[in-house]
Amino acid sequence: MHSFHTILLALYMVFSFCLHLSARETESEQLKTDIASLREALKRHAAETYIVIDTVHNRLQVWHNNQMIREATCATGSGKVLLHPGASARWQFYTPLGTRAILHKVTDPIWAKPLWAFVENGEEPTVLPWEFRRLDRTTLGAFALKLGDGYEIHGTLYPTLLGRHITHGCIRLNDEDLAFVYRSLQVGDRVYIY
Amino acid sequence: MGTPVFGQNRIVLQNYREALVLELDQVKTSPDDFYLIIDLPSKQIHLKSQGNMLRMCPILNLSPIEERHTQNYSFVNRIDPISVEPGNANLRLRGRLFPLDFSGRLIEGPRHHSRLYFTPNLVIRADGISTGTTPHITLSPLDIKALGSALRPGNIAIFIPHAEANH
C-alpha cells in the first residue's frame, strides 16, 4: 500500500512537471510570436535603402534591407571658419549632423559658386547669380545627390584627399562609389549623418 | 554569456520583447533622434535611428551592472579630451582641460578618448580611463568617438540586461 502511494505521488509529480514545462513552452512560443510581430511593426518604420555617413572617420555606408552593401571613404566638412573681409559675413564649413533625405538626383551637375567660394580665393564676387564665371561644370563630378540647404553628395577632382575633413560641408566620393550611390538610392531615401 | 540554462531563454526573450516595445515607442515619438540599444546578452551596442541600424559596436568589457530589467537610459553629456572644466570660474583651474583619468595623477590624465555619461548611472568609456565605482561599459575609442558624435543630451539608450541579472 505504501509503495502504491509512493508511485501515485511520483506520477503526480511527473505530471505536474510536464504541465509546468508545457506552460513554459507555450509562454516561450507566445514571446517569440510577440517579438516577430514587434519586429514587423518596427520594420514598417525602417527604410529599405539608406545611407549612413560617419563624419568622425569619413566613412560612407549604403545599407539595404539591414545589410551593409557598400562602404566607401568620403571627405566631409573641415569645420573651418571663413570671414568676409570688410563685411559681416561669416561661414563655418561643417557637415550637418542628423537625419536628411535625398531631395534631388542630378547628372552632370553644374556648381553655381556661392559668395564664399570667391571670398576664399580672394576673387571679386559676381553681382548676378547667373554670371558665367560663377558656373563650374567640373568640380562636382558626374553626379550629385542634393540633401537640402546647399549640402550635396558629389564627386571630387582630388580623390587623394578623400578620408580627410577638407570640404565646405558637402560629402565627396570617388567616381565609382558616387556612381554606385547614385544608382542605388532614390529621391526620398534617408541619409543619416553622425 | 554562456549557454542559457533552464528558464534563462524565456527571460532573454522577455527582455528582447520589452526592448522592442521601448524601441517602437521611441521610433513613434522621436523619429529623427538617434538612439542606442545596449544589448548585453549579445555583447553589442547598436546605434540606430527610425529602426535602421547605423553602427554596431562590440562591447570589449564591462563592470558589474546592478540593473535587472530592460529599461531606458538617458544620455546626459560627454566629456572629450578637449572639454574644459565647467564649474570653476575664478578659480585657479579655470579653463583647464578636463582630466579624464584621476588614477595615478591628480589633475592631468591621458587626453585621448571621450566618455559618454548616462542616467541612471552608466558610463561608456575606452579602456584605460578610470570611472571609479560607476558602472561602465568599455568600447573601442573609434566607436566612442562615433557614438559621441551621434548622440545629443536626452537621447535614449535601451538597456537589455543579462538573463542572470533578472534573478
Coordinates of C-alpha atoms in Angstrom, one line a residue:
Chain A
M1 CA 0.0 0.0 0.0
H2 CA 2.8 2.3 0.9
S3 CA 4.6 1.7 -2.4
F4 CA 1.3 2.3 -4.2
H5 CA 1.1 5.8 -2.6
T6 CA 4.7 6.5 -3.5
I7 CA 4.1 5.5 -7.1
L8 CA 1.0 7.8 -7.2
L9 CA 2.9 10.6 -5.8
A10 CA 5.8 10.2 -8.3
L11 CA 3.3 10.0 -11.2
Y12 CA 1.6 13.2 -9.9
M13 CA 5.0 15.0 -9.7
V14 CA 6.0 13.9 -13.2
F15 CA 2.6 15.0 -14.5
S16 CA 2.9 18.4 -12.7
F17 CA 6.4 18.9 -14.1
C18 CA 5.3 18.1 -17.6
L19 CA 2.4 20.6 -17.2
H20 CA 4.8 23.2 -16.0
L21 CA 7.2 22.5 -18.9
S22 CA 4.3 22.7 -21.3
A23 CA 3.2 26.1 -19.8
R24 CA 6.8 27.4 -20.1
E25 CA 7.0 26.2 -23.7
T26 CA 3.7 27.9 -24.6
E27 CA 4.9 31.1 -22.9
S28 CA 8.1 31.0 -24.9
E29 CA 6.2 30.4 -28.1
Q30 CA 4.0 33.4 -27.3
L31 CA 7.1 35.5 -26.6
K32 CA 8.6 34.5 -29.9
T33 CA 5.3 35.4 -31.7
D34 CA 5.2 38.8 -29.9
I35 CA 8.9 39.5 -30.9
A36 CA 8.2 38.7 -34.5
S37 CA 5.2 41.0 -34.7
L38 CA 7.1 43.8 -32.9
R39 CA 10.0 43.4 -35.4
E40 CA 7.5 43.6 -38.2
A41 CA 6.0 46.7 -36.8
L42 CA 9.4 48.2 -36.4
K43 CA 10.3 47.3 -40.0
R44 CA 7.4 49.3 -41.2
H45 CA 9.1 52.4 -39.8
A46 CA 12.5 51.5 -41.1
A47 CA 13.9 52.3 -44.5
E48 CA 14.7 49.7 -47.2
T49 CA 17.8 51.5 -48.5
Y50 CA 19.6 54.3 -46.8
I51 CA 23.0 56.0 -46.4
V52 CA 25.0 56.3 -43.2
I53 CA 27.8 58.9 -43.1
D54 CA 30.3 58.8 -40.2
T55 CA 31.8 62.2 -40.3
V56 CA 34.3 61.3 -37.5
H57 CA 36.0 58.7 -39.6
N58 CA 35.0 59.9 -43.0
R59 CA 33.2 56.7 -44.0
L60 CA 30.0 56.4 -46.0
Q61 CA 27.9 53.2 -46.0
V62 CA 25.0 52.1 -48.1
W63 CA 22.5 49.8 -46.3
H64 CA 19.8 47.7 -48.0
N65 CA 17.4 45.5 -46.0
N66 CA 19.6 45.9 -42.9
Q67 CA 22.7 44.7 -44.7
M68 CA 25.6 47.0 -45.5
I69 CA 26.1 46.6 -49.2
R70 CA 28.9 49.2 -49.8
E71 CA 31.4 51.1 -47.7
A72 CA 33.4 54.0 -49.1
T73 CA 35.9 56.6 -47.9
C74 CA 34.5 60.1 -48.2
A75 CA 35.5 63.6 -47.3
T76 CA 33.4 65.8 -45.1
G77 CA 33.3 69.3 -43.6
S78 CA 36.5 70.9 -42.4
G79 CA 34.9 72.9 -39.6
K80 CA 37.0 75.9 -40.7
V81 CA 35.6 79.4 -40.4
L82 CA 35.8 82.0 -43.2
L83 CA 35.3 85.7 -42.6
H84 CA 34.3 88.1 -45.4
P85 CA 36.8 91.0 -45.3
G86 CA 35.1 94.3 -44.7
A87 CA 31.6 92.8 -44.3
S88 CA 29.9 90.9 -41.6
A89 CA 29.5 87.6 -43.4
R90 CA 30.9 84.5 -41.7
W91 CA 30.8 80.9 -42.9
Q92 CA 31.6 77.7 -41.0
F93 CA 32.2 74.7 -43.1
Y94 CA 30.8 71.7 -41.2
T95 CA 28.8 68.8 -42.4
P96 CA 25.4 69.0 -40.8
L97 CA 24.6 66.1 -38.4
G98 CA 21.3 64.3 -38.1
T99 CA 18.7 62.8 -40.5
R100 CA 18.2 64.1 -44.0
A101 CA 16.7 62.8 -47.2
I102 CA 17.8 62.9 -50.8
L103 CA 15.8 65.7 -52.4
H104 CA 17.1 65.6 -56.0
K105 CA 19.4 63.5 -58.1
V106 CA 21.4 65.4 -60.7
T107 CA 23.5 64.1 -63.6
D108 CA 26.4 66.3 -64.8
P109 CA 25.8 68.8 -62.1
I110 CA 26.8 72.4 -62.5
W111 CA 28.0 74.2 -59.4
A112 CA 26.8 77.8 -59.1
K113 CA 29.6 79.1 -56.9
P114 CA 28.3 80.8 -53.8
L115 CA 29.8 84.0 -52.4
W116 CA 32.2 82.2 -50.1
A117 CA 33.9 80.5 -53.0
F118 CA 35.0 83.8 -54.3
V119 CA 36.0 85.2 -50.9
E120 CA 38.0 82.1 -50.2
N121 CA 40.0 82.5 -53.4
G122 CA 40.4 86.3 -53.0
E123 CA 38.4 86.9 -56.2
E124 CA 35.9 89.6 -56.8
P125 CA 32.4 88.1 -56.3
T126 CA 29.9 88.2 -59.1
V127 CA 27.0 90.5 -58.9
L128 CA 24.4 88.5 -60.9
P129 CA 23.7 84.9 -59.8
W130 CA 23.7 83.7 -63.4
E131 CA 27.0 85.3 -64.4
F132 CA 29.1 82.9 -66.4
R133 CA 32.2 82.7 -64.2
R134 CA 30.0 81.7 -61.4
L135 CA 29.2 78.4 -63.1
D136 CA 31.5 75.4 -62.7
R137 CA 30.9 72.3 -64.7
T138 CA 33.8 70.1 -63.5
T139 CA 34.1 70.3 -59.7
L140 CA 31.1 68.2 -58.7
G141 CA 31.9 65.2 -60.9
A142 CA 29.4 63.1 -62.8
F143 CA 26.5 63.0 -60.3
A144 CA 25.2 65.0 -57.3
L145 CA 22.6 64.0 -54.7
K146 CA 21.1 67.1 -53.1
L147 CA 20.4 66.9 -49.3
G148 CA 19.0 70.5 -48.9
D149 CA 20.4 73.8 -47.6
G150 CA 23.1 73.6 -50.3
Y151 CA 24.6 70.3 -49.0
E152 CA 25.2 67.5 -51.5
I153 CA 26.9 64.2 -52.0
H154 CA 29.1 64.7 -55.1
G155 CA 32.3 63.7 -56.8
T156 CA 35.8 65.3 -56.5
L157 CA 38.7 66.5 -58.5
Y158 CA 41.0 65.4 -55.7
P159 CA 40.4 61.7 -54.9
T160 CA 43.7 61.5 -52.9
L161 CA 42.2 63.9 -50.3
L162 CA 39.3 61.5 -49.5
G163 CA 39.3 60.4 -45.9
R164 CA 40.0 63.9 -44.7
H165 CA 38.0 66.7 -43.2
I166 CA 38.5 69.2 -46.0
T167 CA 35.2 70.1 -47.7
H168 CA 32.9 73.1 -47.2
G169 CA 30.2 70.8 -45.8
C170 CA 29.4 68.6 -48.8
I171 CA 30.2 64.9 -48.8
R172 CA 32.7 64.0 -51.6
L173 CA 33.2 60.5 -53.0
N174 CA 35.3 59.0 -55.7
D175 CA 33.8 58.3 -59.2
E176 CA 33.0 54.6 -58.7
D177 CA 31.4 55.0 -55.2
L178 CA 29.5 58.0 -56.4
A179 CA 28.1 56.1 -59.4
F180 CA 27.1 53.2 -57.0
V181 CA 25.3 55.6 -54.6
Y182 CA 23.6 57.4 -57.4
R183 CA 22.3 54.1 -58.9
S184 CA 21.3 52.5 -55.6
L185 CA 19.3 55.3 -53.9
Q186 CA 16.2 57.1 -55.0
V187 CA 14.8 60.5 -54.2
G188 CA 13.3 60.4 -50.7
D189 CA 15.7 57.8 -49.3
R190 CA 17.2 58.7 -45.9
V191 CA 20.7 59.9 -45.1
Y192 CA 21.9 59.5 -41.5
I193 CA 24.9 61.7 -40.7
Y194 CA 26.7 61.5 -37.4
Chain B
M1 CA 27.4 34.8 -21.8
G2 CA 27.2 31.0 -21.6
T3 CA 24.6 28.8 -23.0
P4 CA 21.2 29.7 -21.5
V5 CA 20.2 27.3 -18.8
F6 CA 16.6 26.3 -18.0
G7 CA 14.4 29.3 -17.7
Q8 CA 17.0 31.8 -18.9
N9 CA 15.9 31.5 -22.5
R10 CA 12.4 32.7 -21.6
I11 CA 13.9 35.7 -19.6
V12 CA 16.1 36.6 -22.6
L13 CA 13.0 36.6 -24.8
Q14 CA 11.1 38.7 -22.3
N15 CA 13.9 41.2 -22.2
Y16 CA 14.0 41.4 -26.0
R17 CA 10.3 41.8 -26.2
E18 CA 10.4 44.7 -23.7
A19 CA 13.3 46.3 -25.6
L20 CA 11.3 46.1 -28.9
V21 CA 8.3 47.7 -27.2
L22 CA 10.6 50.6 -26.0
E23 CA 12.2 50.9 -29.4
L24 CA 8.9 51.0 -31.2
D25 CA 7.8 53.7 -28.8
Q26 CA 11.0 55.7 -29.4
V27 CA 10.6 55.4 -33.2
K28 CA 7.0 56.7 -33.0
T29 CA 7.6 59.5 -30.6
S30 CA 11.0 60.9 -31.7
P31 CA 11.5 59.6 -35.3
D32 CA 14.5 61.7 -36.1
D33 CA 16.5 61.0 -33.0
F34 CA 19.5 58.6 -32.8
Y35 CA 19.3 56.1 -30.0
L36 CA 21.3 53.2 -28.7
I37 CA 20.5 49.6 -27.9
I38 CA 22.8 48.3 -25.2
D39 CA 22.5 44.6 -25.8
L40 CA 24.4 42.8 -23.0
P41 CA 23.4 39.2 -24.0
S42 CA 24.9 39.7 -27.5
K43 CA 27.7 42.0 -26.1
Q44 CA 27.0 44.7 -28.6
I45 CA 25.8 48.3 -28.7
H46 CA 23.8 49.3 -31.7
L47 CA 23.4 52.9 -32.9
K48 CA 20.0 53.2 -34.6
S49 CA 17.5 55.7 -35.9
Q50 CA 14.0 55.0 -37.1
G51 CA 14.6 51.3 -36.6
N52 CA 17.6 51.5 -39.0
M53 CA 20.9 50.1 -38.0
L54 CA 23.6 52.8 -38.3
R55 CA 26.6 51.2 -36.4
M56 CA 27.4 48.1 -34.4
C57 CA 29.9 48.4 -31.6
P58 CA 31.2 45.3 -29.9
I59 CA 31.4 45.6 -26.1
L60 CA 35.0 44.9 -25.1
N61 CA 34.5 44.8 -21.4
L62 CA 32.0 45.8 -18.7
S63 CA 31.8 46.2 -15.0
P64 CA 29.0 44.5 -13.0
I65 CA 25.8 46.4 -13.6
E66 CA 23.1 46.1 -11.0
E67 CA 20.3 46.9 -13.4
R68 CA 17.9 43.9 -13.6
H69 CA 15.3 45.0 -16.1
T70 CA 15.1 46.2 -19.7
Q71 CA 14.7 50.0 -19.4
N72 CA 15.6 53.3 -21.0
Y73 CA 18.7 55.2 -20.0
S74 CA 19.1 58.8 -21.0
F75 CA 22.2 60.3 -22.5
V76 CA 23.4 63.2 -20.3
N77 CA 26.6 64.5 -21.6
R78 CA 30.0 63.6 -22.9
I79 CA 33.5 64.6 -21.8
D80 CA 36.0 64.9 -24.6
P81 CA 39.8 65.3 -24.3
I82 CA 39.2 69.0 -25.3
S83 CA 36.4 69.6 -22.8
V84 CA 37.1 72.4 -20.3
E85 CA 36.3 72.3 -16.6
P86 CA 32.8 73.7 -16.4
G87 CA 32.3 74.8 -12.8
N88 CA 35.4 76.6 -11.6
A89 CA 35.1 80.2 -12.8
N90 CA 37.5 82.5 -11.0
L91 CA 39.4 79.6 -9.5
R92 CA 42.9 78.5 -10.2
L93 CA 41.9 75.7 -12.5
R94 CA 39.6 77.9 -14.6
G95 CA 39.7 77.0 -18.2
R96 CA 41.9 73.9 -17.7
L97 CA 41.2 70.9 -19.9
F98 CA 39.1 68.3 -18.2
P99 CA 41.1 65.5 -16.7
L100 CA 40.0 62.1 -18.0
D101 CA 41.9 59.9 -15.6
F102 CA 42.5 60.5 -11.9
S103 CA 44.1 57.2 -11.2
G104 CA 47.8 57.8 -10.5
R105 CA 47.5 61.5 -11.3
L106 CA 45.8 64.4 -9.5
I107 CA 44.9 66.7 -12.3
E108 CA 46.2 65.7 -15.7
G109 CA 45.4 62.5 -17.4
P110 CA 45.6 60.9 -20.8
R111 CA 43.8 63.1 -23.2
H112 CA 42.9 60.6 -25.8
H113 CA 39.3 59.4 -25.5
S114 CA 35.9 60.6 -24.7
R115 CA 33.4 59.4 -22.1
L116 CA 29.7 59.2 -22.5
Y117 CA 27.5 59.7 -19.4
F118 CA 24.0 58.3 -18.9
T119 CA 21.4 58.4 -16.3
P120 CA 20.8 56.1 -14.3
N121 CA 24.5 55.9 -13.6
L122 CA 26.3 54.4 -16.5
V123 CA 29.5 55.5 -18.4
I124 CA 30.6 54.3 -21.8
R125 CA 34.3 54.7 -22.0
A126 CA 37.5 53.5 -23.6
D127 CA 40.0 51.2 -21.9
G128 CA 42.5 52.9 -19.5
I129 CA 40.1 55.6 -18.2
S130 CA 39.2 55.4 -14.6
T131 CA 35.5 55.8 -13.7
G132 CA 35.8 54.7 -10.1
T133 CA 32.8 52.6 -8.9
T134 CA 30.4 53.9 -11.6
P135 CA 29.1 51.1 -13.7
H136 CA 30.8 51.3 -17.1
I137 CA 30.9 49.6 -20.5
T138 CA 34.2 49.6 -22.4
L139 CA 34.2 50.2 -26.2
S140 CA 36.9 50.9 -28.7
P141 CA 38.0 54.6 -28.9
L142 CA 36.8 54.7 -32.5
D143 CA 33.3 53.6 -31.6
I144 CA 33.1 56.0 -28.6
K145 CA 34.1 58.9 -30.9
A146 CA 31.4 57.9 -33.4
L147 CA 28.7 57.5 -30.7
G148 CA 29.7 60.7 -29.1
S149 CA 29.2 62.5 -32.4
A150 CA 25.8 60.9 -32.9
L151 CA 24.1 61.4 -29.5
R152 CA 22.6 64.6 -28.2
P153 CA 21.7 65.1 -24.5
G154 CA 18.3 63.5 -23.9
N155 CA 18.7 60.7 -26.5
I156 CA 17.9 57.4 -25.1
A157 CA 19.7 54.1 -24.7
I158 CA 17.6 51.0 -24.4
F159 CA 19.4 48.7 -21.9
I160 CA 18.9 44.9 -22.2
P161 CA 20.5 43.1 -19.2
H162 CA 22.0 39.7 -19.0
A163 CA 19.4 37.0 -18.3
E164 CA 21.0 36.0 -15.0
A165 CA 20.6 39.6 -13.7
N166 CA 16.9 39.1 -13.5
H167 CA 17.2 36.6 -10.7

